[in-house]
CSV table of C-alpha atoms and ligand atoms in Angstrom, one decimal:
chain,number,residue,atom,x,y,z
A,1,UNK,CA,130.2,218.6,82.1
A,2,UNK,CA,133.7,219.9,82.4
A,3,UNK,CA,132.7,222.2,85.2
A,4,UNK,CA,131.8,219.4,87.1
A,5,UNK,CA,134.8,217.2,86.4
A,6,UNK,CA,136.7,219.9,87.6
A,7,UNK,CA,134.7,220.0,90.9
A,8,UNK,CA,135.0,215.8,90.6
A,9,UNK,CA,138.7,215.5,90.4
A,10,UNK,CA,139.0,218.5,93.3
A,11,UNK,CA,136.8,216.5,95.6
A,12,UNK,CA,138.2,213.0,94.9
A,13,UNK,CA,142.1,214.6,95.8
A,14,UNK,CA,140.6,216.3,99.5
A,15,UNK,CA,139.8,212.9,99.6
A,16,UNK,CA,143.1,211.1,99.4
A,17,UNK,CA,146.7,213.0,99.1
A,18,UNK,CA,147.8,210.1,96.4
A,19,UNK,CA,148.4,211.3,92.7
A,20,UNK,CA,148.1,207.9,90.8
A,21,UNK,CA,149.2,208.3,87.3
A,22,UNK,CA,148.0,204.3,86.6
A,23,UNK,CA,144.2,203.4,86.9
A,24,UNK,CA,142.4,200.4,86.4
A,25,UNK,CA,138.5,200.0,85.7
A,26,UNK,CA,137.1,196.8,87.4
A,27,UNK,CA,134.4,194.4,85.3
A,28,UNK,CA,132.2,192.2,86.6
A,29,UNK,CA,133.0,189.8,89.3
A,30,UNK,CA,136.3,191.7,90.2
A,31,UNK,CA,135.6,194.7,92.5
A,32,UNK,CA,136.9,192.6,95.1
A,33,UNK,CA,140.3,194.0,93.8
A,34,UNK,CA,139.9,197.0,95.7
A,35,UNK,CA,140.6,195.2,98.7
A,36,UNK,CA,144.4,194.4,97.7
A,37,UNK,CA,145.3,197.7,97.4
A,38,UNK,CA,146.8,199.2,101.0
A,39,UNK,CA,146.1,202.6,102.5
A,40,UNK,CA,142.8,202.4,100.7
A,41,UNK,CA,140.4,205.8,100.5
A,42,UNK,CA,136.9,204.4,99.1
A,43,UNK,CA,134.8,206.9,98.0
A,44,UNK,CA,131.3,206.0,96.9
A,45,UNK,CA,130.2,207.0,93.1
A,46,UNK,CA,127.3,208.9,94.4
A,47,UNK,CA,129.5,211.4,96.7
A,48,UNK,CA,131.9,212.3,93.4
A,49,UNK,CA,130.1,215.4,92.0
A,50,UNK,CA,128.5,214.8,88.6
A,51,UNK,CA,129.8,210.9,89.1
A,52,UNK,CA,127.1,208.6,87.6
A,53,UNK,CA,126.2,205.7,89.7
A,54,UNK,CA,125.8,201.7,88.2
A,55,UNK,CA,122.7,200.0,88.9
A,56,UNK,CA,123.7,196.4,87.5
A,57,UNK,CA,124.4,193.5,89.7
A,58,UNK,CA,127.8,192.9,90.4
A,59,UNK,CA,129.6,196.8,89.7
A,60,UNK,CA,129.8,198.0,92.8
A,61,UNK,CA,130.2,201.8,92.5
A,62,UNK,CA,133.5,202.8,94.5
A,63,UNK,CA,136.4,204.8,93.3
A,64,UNK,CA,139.5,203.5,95.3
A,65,UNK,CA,142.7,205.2,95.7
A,66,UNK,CA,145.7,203.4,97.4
A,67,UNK,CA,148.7,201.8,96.6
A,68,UNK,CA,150.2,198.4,95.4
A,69,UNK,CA,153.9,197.8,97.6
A,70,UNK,CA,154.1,201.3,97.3
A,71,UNK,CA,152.9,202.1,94.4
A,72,UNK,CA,149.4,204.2,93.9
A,73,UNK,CA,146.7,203.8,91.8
A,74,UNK,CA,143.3,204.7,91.2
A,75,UNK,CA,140.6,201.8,90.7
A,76,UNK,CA,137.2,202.1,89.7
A,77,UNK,CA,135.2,198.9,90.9
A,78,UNK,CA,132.2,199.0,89.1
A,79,UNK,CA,131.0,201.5,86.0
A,80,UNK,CA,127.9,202.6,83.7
A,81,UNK,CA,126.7,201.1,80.9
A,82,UNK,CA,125.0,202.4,78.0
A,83,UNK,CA,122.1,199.8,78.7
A,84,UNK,CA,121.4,201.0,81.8
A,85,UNK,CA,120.5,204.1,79.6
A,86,UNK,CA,123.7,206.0,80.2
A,87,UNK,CA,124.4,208.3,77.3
A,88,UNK,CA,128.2,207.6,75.6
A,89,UNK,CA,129.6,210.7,77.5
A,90,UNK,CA,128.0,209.2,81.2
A,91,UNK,CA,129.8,206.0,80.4
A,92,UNK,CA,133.4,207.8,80.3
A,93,UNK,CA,133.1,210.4,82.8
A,94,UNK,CA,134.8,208.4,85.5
A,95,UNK,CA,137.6,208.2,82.8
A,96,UNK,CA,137.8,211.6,82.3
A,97,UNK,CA,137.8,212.6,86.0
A,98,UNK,CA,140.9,209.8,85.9
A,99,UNK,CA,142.6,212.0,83.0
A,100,UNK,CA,141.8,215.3,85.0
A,101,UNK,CA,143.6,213.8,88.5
A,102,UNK,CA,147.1,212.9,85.7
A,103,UNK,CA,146.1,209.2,85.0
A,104,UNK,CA,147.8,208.4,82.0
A,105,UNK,CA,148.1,204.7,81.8
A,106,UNK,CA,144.5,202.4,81.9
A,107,UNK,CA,143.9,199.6,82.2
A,108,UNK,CA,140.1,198.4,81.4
A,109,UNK,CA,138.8,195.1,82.5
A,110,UNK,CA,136.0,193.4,81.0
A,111,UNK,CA,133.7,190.2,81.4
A,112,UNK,CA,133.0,188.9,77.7
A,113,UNK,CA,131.6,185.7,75.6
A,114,UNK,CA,134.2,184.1,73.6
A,115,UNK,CA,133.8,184.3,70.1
A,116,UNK,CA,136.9,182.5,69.0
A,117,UNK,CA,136.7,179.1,69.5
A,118,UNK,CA,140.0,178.2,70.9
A,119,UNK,CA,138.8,180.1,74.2
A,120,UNK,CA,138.0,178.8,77.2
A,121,UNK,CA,135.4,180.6,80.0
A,122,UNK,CA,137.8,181.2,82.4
A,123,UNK,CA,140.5,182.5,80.2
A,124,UNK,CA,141.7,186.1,80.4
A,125,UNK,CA,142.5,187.5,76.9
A,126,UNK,CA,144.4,190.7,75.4
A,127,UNK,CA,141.9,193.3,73.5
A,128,UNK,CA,144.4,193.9,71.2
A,129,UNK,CA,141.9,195.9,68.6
A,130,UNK,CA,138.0,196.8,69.2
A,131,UNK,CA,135.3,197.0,67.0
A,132,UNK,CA,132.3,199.5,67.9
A,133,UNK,CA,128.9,198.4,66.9
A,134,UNK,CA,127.1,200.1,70.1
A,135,UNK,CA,125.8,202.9,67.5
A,136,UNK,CA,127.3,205.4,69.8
A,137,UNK,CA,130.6,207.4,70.4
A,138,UNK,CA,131.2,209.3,73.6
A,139,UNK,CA,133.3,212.0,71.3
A,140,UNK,CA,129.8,212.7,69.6
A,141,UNK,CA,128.4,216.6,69.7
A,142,UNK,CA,131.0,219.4,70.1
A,143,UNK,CA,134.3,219.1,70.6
A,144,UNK,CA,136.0,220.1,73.7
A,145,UNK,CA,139.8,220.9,72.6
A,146,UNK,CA,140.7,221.1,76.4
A,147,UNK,CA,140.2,217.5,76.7
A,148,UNK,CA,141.3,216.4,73.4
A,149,UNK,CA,141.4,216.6,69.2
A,150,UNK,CA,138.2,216.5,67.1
A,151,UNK,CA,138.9,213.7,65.0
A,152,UNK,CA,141.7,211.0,67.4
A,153,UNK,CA,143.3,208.5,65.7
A,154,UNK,CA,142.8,205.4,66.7
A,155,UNK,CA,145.2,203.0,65.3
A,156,UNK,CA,146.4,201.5,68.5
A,157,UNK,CA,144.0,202.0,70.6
A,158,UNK,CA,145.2,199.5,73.4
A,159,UNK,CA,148.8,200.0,73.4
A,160,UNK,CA,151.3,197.2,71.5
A,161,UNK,CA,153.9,198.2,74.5
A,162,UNK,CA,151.2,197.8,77.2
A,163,UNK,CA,150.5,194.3,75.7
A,164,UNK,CA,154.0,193.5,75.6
A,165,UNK,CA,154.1,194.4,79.1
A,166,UNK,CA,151.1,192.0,80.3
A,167,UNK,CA,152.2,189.3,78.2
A,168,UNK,CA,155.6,189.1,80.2
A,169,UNK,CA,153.5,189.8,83.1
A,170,UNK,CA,151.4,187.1,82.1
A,171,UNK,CA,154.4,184.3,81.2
A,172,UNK,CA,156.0,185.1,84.9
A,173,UNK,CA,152.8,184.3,86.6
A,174,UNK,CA,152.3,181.3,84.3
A,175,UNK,CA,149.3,182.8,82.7
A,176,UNK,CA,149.3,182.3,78.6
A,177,UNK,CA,147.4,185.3,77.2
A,178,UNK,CA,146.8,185.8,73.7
A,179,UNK,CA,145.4,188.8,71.9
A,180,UNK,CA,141.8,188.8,70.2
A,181,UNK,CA,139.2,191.6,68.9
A,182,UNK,CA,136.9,192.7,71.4
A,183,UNK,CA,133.4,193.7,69.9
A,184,UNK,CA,131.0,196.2,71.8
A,185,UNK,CA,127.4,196.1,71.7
A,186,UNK,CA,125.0,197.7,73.5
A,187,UNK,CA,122.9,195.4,74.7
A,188,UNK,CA,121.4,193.9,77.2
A,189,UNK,CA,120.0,191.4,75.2
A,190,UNK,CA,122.7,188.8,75.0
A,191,UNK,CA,123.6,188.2,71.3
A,192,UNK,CA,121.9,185.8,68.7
A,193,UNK,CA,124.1,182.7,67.3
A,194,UNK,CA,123.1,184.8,64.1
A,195,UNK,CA,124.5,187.6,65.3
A,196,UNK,CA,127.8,185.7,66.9
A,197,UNK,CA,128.0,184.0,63.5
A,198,UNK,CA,127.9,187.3,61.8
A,199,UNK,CA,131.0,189.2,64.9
A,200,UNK,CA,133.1,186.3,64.0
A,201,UNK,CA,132.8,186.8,60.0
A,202,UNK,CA,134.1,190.4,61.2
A,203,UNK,CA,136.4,189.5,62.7
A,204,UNK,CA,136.0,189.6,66.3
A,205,UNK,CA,137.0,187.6,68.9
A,206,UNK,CA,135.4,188.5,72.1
A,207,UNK,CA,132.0,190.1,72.3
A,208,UNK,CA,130.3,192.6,75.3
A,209,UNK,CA,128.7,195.7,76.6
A,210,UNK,CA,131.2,198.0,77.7
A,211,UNK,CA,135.3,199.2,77.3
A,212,UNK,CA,135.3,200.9,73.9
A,213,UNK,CA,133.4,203.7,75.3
A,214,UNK,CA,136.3,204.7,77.7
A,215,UNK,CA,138.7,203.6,75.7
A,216,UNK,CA,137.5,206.0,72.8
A,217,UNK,CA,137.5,208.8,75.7
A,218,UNK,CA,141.0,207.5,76.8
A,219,UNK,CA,142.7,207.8,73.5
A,220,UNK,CA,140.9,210.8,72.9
A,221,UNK,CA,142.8,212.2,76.0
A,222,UNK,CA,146.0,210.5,75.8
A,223,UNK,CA,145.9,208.1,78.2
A,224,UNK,CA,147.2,204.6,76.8
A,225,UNK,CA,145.3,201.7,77.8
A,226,UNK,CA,145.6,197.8,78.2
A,227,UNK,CA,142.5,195.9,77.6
A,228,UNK,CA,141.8,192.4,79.5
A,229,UNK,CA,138.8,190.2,78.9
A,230,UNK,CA,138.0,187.2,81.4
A,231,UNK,CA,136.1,184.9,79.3
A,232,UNK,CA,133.0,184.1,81.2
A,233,UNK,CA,131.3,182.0,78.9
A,234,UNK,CA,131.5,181.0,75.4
A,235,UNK,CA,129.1,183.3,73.0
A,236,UNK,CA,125.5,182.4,71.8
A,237,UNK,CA,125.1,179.3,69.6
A,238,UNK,CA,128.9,178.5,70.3
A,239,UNK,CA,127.4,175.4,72.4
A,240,UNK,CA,123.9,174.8,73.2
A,241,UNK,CA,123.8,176.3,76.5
A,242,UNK,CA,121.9,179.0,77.5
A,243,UNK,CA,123.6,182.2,78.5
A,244,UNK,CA,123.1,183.4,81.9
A,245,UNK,CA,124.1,186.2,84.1
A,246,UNK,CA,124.9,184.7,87.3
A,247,UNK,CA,126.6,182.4,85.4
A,248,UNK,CA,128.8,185.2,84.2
A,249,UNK,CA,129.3,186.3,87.5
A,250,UNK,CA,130.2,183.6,88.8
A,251,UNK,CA,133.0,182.8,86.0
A,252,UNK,CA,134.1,186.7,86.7
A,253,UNK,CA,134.5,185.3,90.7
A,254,UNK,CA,136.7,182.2,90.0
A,255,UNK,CA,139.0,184.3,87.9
A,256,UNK,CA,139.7,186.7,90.2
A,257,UNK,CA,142.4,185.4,92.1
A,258,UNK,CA,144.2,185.2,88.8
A,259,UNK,CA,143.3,188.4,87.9
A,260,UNK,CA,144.2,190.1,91.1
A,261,UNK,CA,147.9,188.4,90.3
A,262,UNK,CA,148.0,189.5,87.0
A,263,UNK,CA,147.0,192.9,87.7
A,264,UNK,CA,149.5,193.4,90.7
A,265,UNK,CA,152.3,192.3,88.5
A,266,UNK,CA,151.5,194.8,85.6
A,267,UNK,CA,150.1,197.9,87.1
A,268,UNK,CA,153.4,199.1,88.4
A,269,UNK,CA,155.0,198.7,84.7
A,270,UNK,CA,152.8,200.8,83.2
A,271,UNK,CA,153.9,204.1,84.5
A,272,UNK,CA,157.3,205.0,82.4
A,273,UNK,CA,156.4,206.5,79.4
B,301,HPA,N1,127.8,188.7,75.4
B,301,HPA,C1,127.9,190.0,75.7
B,301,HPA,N2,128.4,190.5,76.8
B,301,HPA,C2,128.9,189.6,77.7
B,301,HPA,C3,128.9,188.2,77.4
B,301,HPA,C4,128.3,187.7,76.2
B,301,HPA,O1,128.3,186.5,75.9
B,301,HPA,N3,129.5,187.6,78.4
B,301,HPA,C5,129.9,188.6,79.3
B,301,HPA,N4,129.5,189.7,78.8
């Protein structure tokens, strides 16, 4: 794996002479953010050596490096899921490839149901904590030291300044985001009102099927990380709707000019340490 990381990150920089230090992972519906950044380099997943490539609907599988009014970063439109039957350590290669090229700022986007009831679909919340009920952990097996320690801490995983950072963001662009508990499971079922009743007894606010896996990788590396979910729908049994896909996706779309906004305004803070 590390040998091929190494042959990753060398291929993705004869690719593109920019050395973003800020990276952003796109979720469903928003890959179209590639296409703000300027002197864009796309490179397709499946060219990256030892890159795996997504197969669900809407993740388009592009790593992007360009810049923002100057500024570069990397974006990865599209990723792996565990349910596509990714192991843990598939899911967060991209991330470590990022860590590898001297990322050290991420920012992970997510679509998710809302647990809590005061959300609304179409509302993009903070992660500000995560809870991991996929049954897996990309640090699981042995321990490479080169990448990071055996046993992280990870008791601020998504970073308070970060969220202090996209809060302001957030108030200058007239966007009011609050902070909630993301939940990860690994799906692809969609949840059951009993299971929904039982993540909000736990405490969590949001619910979906991806993030905590590269955010466990990211911490584990030292790369700090700012967590956004767009609320695509409201969580099984909230209402009596069924939950559906497309609808998801399409929720995703209508956010993203908000989310393109948000994330222009933010990625460029995120580089002092
Ligand atoms: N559950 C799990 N994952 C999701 C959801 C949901 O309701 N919405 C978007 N991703």
């Amino acid at each position: 794996m590390s040998s091929s990381m190494s042959a990753a990150a060398e291929f993705i920089q004869s690719k593109s002479s920019l050395r973003p230090r800020v990276a952003v992972v796109l979720g469903s519906g928003l890959g179209a953010f590639a296409g703000a950044l300027q002197d864009a380099v796309v490179i397709p997943y499946g060219e990256i050596p030892g890159w795996p490539v997504s197969t669900a609907v809407g993740h388009a599988g592009n790593l992007v490096l360009g810049t923002l009014d100057g500024f570069p970063v990397a974006v990865m439109a599209g990723r792996v899921h565990l349910y596509e039957g990714y192991t843990a350590q598939q899911a967060v290669y991209g991330v470590r490839v990022l860590a590898k090229l001297g990322v050290r700022s991420l920012v992970l986007t997510n679509a998710a149901g809302g647990i809590n009831p005061d959300y609304q679909p179409g509302q993009a919340v903070l992660i500000g904590d995560h809870i991991n009920l996929t049954g897996q952990n990309p640090l699981t097996g042995p321990n490479d030291e080169n990448l990071g320690p055996r046993f992280p801490d990870m008791s601020e995983a998504y970073s308070r300044r970060f969220r202090d950072l996209a809060r302001q963001a957030g108030r200058q662009a007239g966007i009011d985001l609050v902070e909630g508990v993301y939940a990860a499971l690994a799906g692809p079922s969609y949840e059951t009102p009993a299971e929904i009743r039982y993540l909000r007894a736990i405490g969590a606010d949001l619910v979906g099927m991806s993030t905590v896996p590269e955010t466990i990788a990211a911490n584990h590396a030292g790369i700090k990380v700012l967590g956004i979910s767009c609320v695509t729908n409201l969580a099984a049994g909230v209402t009596d709707q069924k939950l559906d896909h497309k609808e998801v996706l399409e929720t995703g779309e209508r956010m993203r000019g908000m989310m393109i906004d948000l994330l222009q305004r933010i990625l460029p803070r995120l580089d002092e340490e």
